[in-house]
XYZ file of C-alpha atoms in Angstrom:
49
model
C 10.622 -3.101 -3.193
C 9.282 -0.391 -1.195
C 5.491 -0.182 -0.162
C 3.428 2.531 1.935
C 1.636 0.414 4.676
C -1.340 1.625 7.154
C -0.867 -0.929 9.741
C -1.948 0.954 13.264
C -5.486 1.952 13.105
C -6.743 5.142 14.756
C -6.003 8.507 14.882
C -3.455 9.955 13.713
C -3.391 8.053 10.249
C -0.030 7.301 9.642
C 1.519 5.582 6.484
C 4.558 3.620 6.921
C 7.249 3.127 4.336
C 8.526 -0.715 4.571
C 10.226 -2.899 2.489
C 8.321 -5.986 1.102
C 9.519 -8.882 -0.945
C 9.140 -8.688 -4.729
C 5.969 -10.247 -6.095
C 6.271 -13.223 -8.207
C 3.669 -14.295 -11.030
C 2.047 -17.751 -11.122
C 0.494 -19.342 -14.218
C -2.049 -16.910 -15.789
C -1.052 -14.104 -13.671
C 0.109 -10.711 -15.017
C 2.841 -8.539 -13.016
C 2.535 -4.895 -13.928
C 5.189 -2.493 -12.892
C 3.631 0.657 -10.919
C 6.050 3.848 -11.019
C 3.721 6.048 -9.044
C 0.388 6.366 -7.185
C -1.682 9.138 -5.619
C -2.859 9.024 -1.734
C -5.557 11.415 -0.751
C -7.428 12.110 2.526
C -10.483 10.326 1.626
C -8.328 6.987 0.873
C -7.686 6.812 4.302
C -10.935 7.542 5.604
C -12.345 4.050 5.607
C -9.414 3.121 7.781
C -10.434 5.393 10.576
C -13.789 3.698 11.321
């Protein structure tokens, strides 16, 4: 699965696209397939401080 990861604090804020292992469900868990998300500037503000 592909993931957008913010792994390097500081300016500029950079998202890296990396391959991650597929998630697995345990007993009592629910797995939800997410097809799209939105990332806005405000989502990264907390990462800069």
